[in-house]
mmCIF file of C-alpha atoms and ligand atoms in Angstrom:
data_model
loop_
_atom_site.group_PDB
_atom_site.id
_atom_site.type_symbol
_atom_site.label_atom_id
_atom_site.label_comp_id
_atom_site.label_asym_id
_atom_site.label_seq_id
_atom_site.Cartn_x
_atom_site.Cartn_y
_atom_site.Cartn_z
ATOM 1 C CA UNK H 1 21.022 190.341 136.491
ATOM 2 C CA UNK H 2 19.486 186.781 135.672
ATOM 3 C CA UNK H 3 16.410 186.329 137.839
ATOM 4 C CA UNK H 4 16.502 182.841 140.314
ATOM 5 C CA UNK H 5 14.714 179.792 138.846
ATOM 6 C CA UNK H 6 14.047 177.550 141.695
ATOM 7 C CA UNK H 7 12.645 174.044 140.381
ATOM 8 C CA UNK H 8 11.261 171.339 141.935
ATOM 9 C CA UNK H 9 12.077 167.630 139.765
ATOM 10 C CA UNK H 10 9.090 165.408 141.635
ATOM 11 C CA UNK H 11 10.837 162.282 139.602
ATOM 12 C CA UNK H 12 8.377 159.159 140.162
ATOM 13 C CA UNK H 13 7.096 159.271 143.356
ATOM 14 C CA UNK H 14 3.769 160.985 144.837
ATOM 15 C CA UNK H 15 -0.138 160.619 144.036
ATOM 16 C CA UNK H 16 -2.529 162.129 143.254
ATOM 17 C CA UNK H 17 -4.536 163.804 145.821
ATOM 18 C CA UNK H 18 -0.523 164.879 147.117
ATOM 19 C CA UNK H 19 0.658 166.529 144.357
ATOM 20 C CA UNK H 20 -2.519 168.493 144.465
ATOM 21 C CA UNK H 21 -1.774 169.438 147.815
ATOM 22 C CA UNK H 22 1.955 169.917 147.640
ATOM 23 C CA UNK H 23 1.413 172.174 145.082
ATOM 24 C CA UNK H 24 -1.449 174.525 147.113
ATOM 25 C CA UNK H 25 0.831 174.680 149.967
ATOM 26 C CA UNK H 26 3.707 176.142 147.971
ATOM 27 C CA UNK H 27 1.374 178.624 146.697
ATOM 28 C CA UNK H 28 -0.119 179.924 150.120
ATOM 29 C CA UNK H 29 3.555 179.641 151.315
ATOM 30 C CA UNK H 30 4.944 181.825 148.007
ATOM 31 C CA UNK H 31 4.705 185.205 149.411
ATOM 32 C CA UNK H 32 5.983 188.015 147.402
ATOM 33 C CA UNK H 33 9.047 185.787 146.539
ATOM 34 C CA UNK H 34 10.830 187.395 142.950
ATOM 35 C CA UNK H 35 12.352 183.974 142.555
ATOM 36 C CA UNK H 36 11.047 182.230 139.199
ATOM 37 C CA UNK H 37 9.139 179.287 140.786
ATOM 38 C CA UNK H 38 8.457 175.720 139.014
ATOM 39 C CA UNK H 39 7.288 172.029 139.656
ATOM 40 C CA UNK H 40 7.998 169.309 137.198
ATOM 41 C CA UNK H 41 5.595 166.278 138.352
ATOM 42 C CA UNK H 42 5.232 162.803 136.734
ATOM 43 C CA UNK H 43 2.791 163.803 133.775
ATOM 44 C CA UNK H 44 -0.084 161.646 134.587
ATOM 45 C CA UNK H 45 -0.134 164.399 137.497
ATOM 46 C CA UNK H 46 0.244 167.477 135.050
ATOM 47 C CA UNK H 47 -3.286 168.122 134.417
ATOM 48 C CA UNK H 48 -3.891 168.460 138.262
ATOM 49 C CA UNK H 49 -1.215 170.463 139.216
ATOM 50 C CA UNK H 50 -1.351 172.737 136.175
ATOM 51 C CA UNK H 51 -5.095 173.334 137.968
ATOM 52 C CA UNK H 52 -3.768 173.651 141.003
ATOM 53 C CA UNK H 53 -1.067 175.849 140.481
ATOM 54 C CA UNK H 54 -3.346 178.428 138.654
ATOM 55 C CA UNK H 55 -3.417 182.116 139.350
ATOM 56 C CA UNK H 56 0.176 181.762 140.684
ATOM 57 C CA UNK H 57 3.327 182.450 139.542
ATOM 58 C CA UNK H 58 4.827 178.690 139.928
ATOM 59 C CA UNK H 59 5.255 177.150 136.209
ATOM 60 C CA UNK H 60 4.336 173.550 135.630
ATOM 61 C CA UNK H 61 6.103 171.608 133.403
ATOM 62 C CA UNK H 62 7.356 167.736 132.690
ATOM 63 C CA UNK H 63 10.690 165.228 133.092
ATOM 64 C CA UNK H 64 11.299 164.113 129.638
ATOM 65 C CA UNK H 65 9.259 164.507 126.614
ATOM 66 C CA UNK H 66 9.547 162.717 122.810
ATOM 67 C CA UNK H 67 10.805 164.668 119.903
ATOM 68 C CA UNK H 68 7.852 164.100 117.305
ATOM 69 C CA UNK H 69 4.764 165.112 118.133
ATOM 70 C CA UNK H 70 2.877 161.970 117.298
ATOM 71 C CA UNK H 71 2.742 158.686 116.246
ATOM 72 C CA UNK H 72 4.158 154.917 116.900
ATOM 73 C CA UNK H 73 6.019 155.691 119.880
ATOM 74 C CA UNK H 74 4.718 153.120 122.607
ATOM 75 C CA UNK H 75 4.918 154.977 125.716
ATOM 76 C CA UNK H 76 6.365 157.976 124.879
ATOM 77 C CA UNK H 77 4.898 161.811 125.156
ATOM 78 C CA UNK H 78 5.367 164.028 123.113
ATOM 79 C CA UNK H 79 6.135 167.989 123.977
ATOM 80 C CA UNK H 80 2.648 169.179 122.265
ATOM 81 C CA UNK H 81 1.012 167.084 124.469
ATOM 82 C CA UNK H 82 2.547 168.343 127.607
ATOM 83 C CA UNK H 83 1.360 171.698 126.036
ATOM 84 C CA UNK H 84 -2.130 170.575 125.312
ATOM 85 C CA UNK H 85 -2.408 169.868 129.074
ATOM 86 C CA UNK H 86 -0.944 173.367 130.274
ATOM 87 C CA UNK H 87 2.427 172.026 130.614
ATOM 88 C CA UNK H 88 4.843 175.366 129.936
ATOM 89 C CA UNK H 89 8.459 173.897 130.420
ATOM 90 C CA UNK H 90 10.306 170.212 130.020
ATOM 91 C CA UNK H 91 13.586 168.838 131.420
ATOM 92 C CA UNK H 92 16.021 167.193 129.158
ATOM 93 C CA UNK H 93 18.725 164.849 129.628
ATOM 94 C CA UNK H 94 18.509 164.267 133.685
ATOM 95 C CA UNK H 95 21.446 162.011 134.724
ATOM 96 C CA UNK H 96 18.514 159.373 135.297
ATOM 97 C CA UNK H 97 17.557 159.492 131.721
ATOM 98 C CA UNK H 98 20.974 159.499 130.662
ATOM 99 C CA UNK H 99 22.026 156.319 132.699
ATOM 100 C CA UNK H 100 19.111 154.253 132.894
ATOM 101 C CA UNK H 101 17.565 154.641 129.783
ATOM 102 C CA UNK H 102 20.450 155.425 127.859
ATOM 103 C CA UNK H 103 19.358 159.023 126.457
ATOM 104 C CA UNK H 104 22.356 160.503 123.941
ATOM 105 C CA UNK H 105 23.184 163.967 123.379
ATOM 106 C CA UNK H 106 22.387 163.421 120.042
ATOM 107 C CA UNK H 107 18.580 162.118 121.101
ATOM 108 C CA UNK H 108 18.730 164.698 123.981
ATOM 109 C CA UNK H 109 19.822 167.851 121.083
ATOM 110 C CA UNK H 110 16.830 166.227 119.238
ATOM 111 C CA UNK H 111 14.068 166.781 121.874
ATOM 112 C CA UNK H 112 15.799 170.306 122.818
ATOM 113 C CA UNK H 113 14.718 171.357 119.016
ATOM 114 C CA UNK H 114 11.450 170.491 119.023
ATOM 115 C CA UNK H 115 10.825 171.937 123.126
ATOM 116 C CA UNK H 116 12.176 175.337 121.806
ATOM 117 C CA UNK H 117 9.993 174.498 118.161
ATOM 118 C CA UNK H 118 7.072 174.620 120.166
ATOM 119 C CA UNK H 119 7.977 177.532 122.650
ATOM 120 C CA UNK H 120 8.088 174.851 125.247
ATOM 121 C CA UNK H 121 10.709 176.295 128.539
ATOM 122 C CA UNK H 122 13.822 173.665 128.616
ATOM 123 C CA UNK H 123 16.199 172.790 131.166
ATOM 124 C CA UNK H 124 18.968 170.756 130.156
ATOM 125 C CA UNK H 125 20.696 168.803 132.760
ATOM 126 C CA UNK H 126 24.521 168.096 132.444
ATOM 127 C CA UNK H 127 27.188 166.693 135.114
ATOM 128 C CA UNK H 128 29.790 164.075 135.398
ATOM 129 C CA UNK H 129 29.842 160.856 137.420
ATOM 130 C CA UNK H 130 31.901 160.873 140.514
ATOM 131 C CA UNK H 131 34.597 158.168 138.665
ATOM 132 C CA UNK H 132 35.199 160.717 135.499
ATOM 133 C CA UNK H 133 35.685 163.860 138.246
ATOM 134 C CA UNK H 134 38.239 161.507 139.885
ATOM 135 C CA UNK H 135 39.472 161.142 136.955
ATOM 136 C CA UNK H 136 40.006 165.056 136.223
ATOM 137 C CA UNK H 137 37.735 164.627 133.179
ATOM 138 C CA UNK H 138 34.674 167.304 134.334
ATOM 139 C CA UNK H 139 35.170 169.875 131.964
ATOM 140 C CA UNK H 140 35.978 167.584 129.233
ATOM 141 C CA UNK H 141 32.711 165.594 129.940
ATOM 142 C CA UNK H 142 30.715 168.707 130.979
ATOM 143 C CA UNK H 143 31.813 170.441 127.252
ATOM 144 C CA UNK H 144 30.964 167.149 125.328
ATOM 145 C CA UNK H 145 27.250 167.189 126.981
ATOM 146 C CA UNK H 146 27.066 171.224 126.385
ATOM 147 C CA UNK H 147 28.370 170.911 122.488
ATOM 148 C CA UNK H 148 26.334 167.614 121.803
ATOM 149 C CA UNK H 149 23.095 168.621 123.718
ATOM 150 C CA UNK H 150 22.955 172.332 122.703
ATOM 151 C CA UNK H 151 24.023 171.786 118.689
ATOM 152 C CA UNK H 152 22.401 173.845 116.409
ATOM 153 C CA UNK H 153 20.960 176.158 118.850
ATOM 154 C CA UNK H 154 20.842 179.636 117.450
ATOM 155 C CA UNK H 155 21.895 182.581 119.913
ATOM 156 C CA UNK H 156 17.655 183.765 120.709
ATOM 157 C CA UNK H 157 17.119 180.234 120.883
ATOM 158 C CA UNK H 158 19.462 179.495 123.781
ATOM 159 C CA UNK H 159 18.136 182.204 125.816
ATOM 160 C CA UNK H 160 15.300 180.390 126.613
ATOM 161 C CA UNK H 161 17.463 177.402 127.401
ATOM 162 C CA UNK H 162 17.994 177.052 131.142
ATOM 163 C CA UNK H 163 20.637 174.720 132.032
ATOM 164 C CA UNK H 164 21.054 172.980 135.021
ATOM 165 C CA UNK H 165 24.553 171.503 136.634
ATOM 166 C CA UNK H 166 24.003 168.236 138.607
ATOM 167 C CA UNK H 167 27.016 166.066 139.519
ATOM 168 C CA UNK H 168 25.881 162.671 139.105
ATOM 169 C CA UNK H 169 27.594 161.615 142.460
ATOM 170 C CA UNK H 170 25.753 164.478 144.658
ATOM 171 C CA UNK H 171 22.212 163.367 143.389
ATOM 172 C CA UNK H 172 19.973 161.652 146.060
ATOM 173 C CA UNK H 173 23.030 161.082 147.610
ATOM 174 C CA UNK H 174 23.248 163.589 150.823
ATOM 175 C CA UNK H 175 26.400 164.953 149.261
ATOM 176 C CA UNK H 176 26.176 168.068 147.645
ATOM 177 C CA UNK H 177 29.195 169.907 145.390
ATOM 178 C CA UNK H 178 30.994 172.273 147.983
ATOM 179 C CA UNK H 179 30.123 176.327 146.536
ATOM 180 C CA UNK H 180 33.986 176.336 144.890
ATOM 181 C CA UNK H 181 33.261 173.221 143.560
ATOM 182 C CA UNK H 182 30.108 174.298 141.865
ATOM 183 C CA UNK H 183 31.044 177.407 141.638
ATOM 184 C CA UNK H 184 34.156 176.774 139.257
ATOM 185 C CA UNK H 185 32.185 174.206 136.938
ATOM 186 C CA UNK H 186 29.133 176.822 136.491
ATOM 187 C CA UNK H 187 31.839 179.380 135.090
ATOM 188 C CA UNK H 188 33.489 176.699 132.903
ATOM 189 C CA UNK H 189 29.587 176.220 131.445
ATOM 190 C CA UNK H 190 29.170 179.581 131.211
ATOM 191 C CA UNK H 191 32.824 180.305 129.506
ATOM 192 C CA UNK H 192 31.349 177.380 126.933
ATOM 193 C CA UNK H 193 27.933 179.010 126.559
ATOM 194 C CA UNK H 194 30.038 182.248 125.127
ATOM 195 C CA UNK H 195 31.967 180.299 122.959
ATOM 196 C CA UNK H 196 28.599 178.691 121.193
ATOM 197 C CA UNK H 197 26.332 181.139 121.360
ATOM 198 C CA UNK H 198 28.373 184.934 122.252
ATOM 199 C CA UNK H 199 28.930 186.250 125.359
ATOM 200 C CA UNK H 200 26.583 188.562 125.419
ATOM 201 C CA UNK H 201 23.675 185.619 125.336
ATOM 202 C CA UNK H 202 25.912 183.660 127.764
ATOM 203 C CA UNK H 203 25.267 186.435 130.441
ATOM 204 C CA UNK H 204 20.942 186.472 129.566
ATOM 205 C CA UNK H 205 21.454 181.926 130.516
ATOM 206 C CA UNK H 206 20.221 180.759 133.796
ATOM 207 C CA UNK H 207 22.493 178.058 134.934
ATOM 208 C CA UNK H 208 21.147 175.929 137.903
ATOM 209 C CA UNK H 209 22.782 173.750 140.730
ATOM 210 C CA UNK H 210 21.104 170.482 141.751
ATOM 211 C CA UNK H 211 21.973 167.363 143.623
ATOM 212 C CA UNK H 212 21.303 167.026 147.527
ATOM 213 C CA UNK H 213 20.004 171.220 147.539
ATOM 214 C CA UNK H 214 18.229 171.167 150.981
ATOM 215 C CA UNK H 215 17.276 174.147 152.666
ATOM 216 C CA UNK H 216 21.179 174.345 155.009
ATOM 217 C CA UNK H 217 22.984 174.603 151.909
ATOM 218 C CA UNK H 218 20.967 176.016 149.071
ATOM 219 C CA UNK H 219 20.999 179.940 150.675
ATOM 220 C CA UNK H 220 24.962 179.719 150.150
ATOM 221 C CA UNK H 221 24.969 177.982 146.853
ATOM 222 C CA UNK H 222 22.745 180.230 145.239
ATOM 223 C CA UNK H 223 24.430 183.172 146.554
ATOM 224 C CA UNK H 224 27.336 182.394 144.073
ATOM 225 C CA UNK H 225 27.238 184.364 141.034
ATOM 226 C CA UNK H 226 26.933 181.971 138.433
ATOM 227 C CA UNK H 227 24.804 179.830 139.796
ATOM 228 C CA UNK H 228 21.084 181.152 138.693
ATOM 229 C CA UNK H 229 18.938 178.566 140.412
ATOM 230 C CA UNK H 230 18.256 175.408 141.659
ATOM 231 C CA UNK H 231 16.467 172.059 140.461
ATOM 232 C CA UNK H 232 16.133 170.079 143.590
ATOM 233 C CA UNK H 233 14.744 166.469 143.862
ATOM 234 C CA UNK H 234 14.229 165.226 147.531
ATOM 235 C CA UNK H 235 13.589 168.510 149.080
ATOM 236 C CA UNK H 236 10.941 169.752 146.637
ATOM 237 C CA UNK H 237 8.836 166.801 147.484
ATOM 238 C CA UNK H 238 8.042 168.573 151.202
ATOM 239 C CA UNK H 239 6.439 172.058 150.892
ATOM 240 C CA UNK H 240 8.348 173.513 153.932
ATOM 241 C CA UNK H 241 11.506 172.388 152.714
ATOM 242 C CA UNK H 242 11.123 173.281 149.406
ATOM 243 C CA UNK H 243 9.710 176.829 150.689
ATOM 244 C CA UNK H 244 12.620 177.219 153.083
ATOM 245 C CA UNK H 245 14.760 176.955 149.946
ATOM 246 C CA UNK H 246 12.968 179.452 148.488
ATOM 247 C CA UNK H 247 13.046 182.195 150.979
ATOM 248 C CA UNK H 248 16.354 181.834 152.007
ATOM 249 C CA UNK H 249 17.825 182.667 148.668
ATOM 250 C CA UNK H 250 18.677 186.348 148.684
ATOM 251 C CA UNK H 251 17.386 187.868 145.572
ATOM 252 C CA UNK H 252 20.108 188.733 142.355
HETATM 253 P P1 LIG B 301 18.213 165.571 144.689
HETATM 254 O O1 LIG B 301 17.878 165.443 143.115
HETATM 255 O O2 LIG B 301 17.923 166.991 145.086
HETATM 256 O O3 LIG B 301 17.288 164.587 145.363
HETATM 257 O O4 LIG B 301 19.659 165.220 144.845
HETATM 258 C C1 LIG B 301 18.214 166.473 142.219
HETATM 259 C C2 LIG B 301 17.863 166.105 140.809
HETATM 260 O O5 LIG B 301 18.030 164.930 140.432
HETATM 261 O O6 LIG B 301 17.400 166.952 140.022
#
């Protein structure tokens, strides 16, 4: 059975001296919990909470990442230099980075190469916007993000490849997918994932949930079968909250 990956996405907010202490107070909170346990903070704050995190289980990693690993990129970082700072996972191709600074699957398939070139942990967010699932277009959008982000991708590859489902419209927005909801698009990803890479490495692929998890609705949520996790914004920013979350989710 695929182990839980619960994930915390810090986005741009906190400072210093607080992600320091948000991440110590997960860790005297952790307990014995079998859940897989990470916090992806802005990277400025990686170096601290890499430290802080240590002799843990809870995996630090960052939001985005460039696909070369130097050179004239104003403002960009690449994924060796997440590395070189302790940094063991990225995300790739939030709905953030998608909308507002118009990241491709083609740019998104790019970075997803060089994460797994470097042994780098990736999650790769997918979801549709609440006008295309009016629309009836989910799967359709959904399949174009899986195919475009995930090309090329050999089968051992993939496996390290967690994915993560986050409807556009239930992020930061207090609504949250209902479990049949999520439950039915996390199949049709998984259905896909067979289809590109065998079923056999579908099965080994953590899918996650995310938008507006809190700790009433996670416990059900991750109770569904295919969904393997969570990657949780607003409530991972709170160490009880994002603790709650954690210990309410029976283990798989
Ligand atoms: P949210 O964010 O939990 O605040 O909705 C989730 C995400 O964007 O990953």
């Amino acid at each position: 059975m695929r182990k839980l990956f619960i994930a915390g996405n810090w986005k741009m907010n906190m400072d210093l001296e607080g992600s320091r202490k948000l991440v110590a107070d997960i860790k005297a909170g952790l307990g014995g919990t079998k859940h897989d346990i990470g916090v992806f903070p802005p990277f400025v704050y990686l170096p601290a909470v890499v430290d802080a995190a240590k002799g843990s289980k809870i995996v630090v990693g960052a939001q985005n990442m460039h696909h070369e690993a130097s050179g004239a990129f104003t403002g960009e970082v690449s994924g060796k230099m997440i590395q070189n700072v302790g940094g063991t996972h990225v995300i790739l191709g939030h709905s953030e980075r998608r909308q507002l600074f118009h990241e491709t699957d083609a740019f998104i398939n790019r970075k997803l190469k060089a994460a797994l070139a470097l042994g780098l942990g990736a999650i790769v967010c997918v979801g549709e916007t609440r006008d295309e699932r009016d629309q009836n277009v989910t799967e359709q959008v959904v399949g174009g993000q899986l195919n475009g982000s995930l090309a090329g991708i050999t089968p051992e590859q993939a496996e390290k490849v967690t994915l993560a489902y986050e409807p556009v419209w239930a992020i930061g927005t207090g609504l949250v997918a209902t479990p049949k909801q999520a439950e039915e698009v996390h199949k049709f990803i998984r259905r896909n994932l067979a289809q590109m890479f065998g079923e056999a490495t579908a099965q080994k692929m953590r899918i996650q949930y995310g938008g507006s998890v809190k700790p009433d609705n996670a416990a059900e949520l991750l109770s569904i079968p295919d969904i393997d996790g969570a990657l949780i914004g607003g409530a991972a920013l709170n160490a009880k909250s994002f603790l709650d979350i954690i210990h309410n989710a029976k283990e798989k």
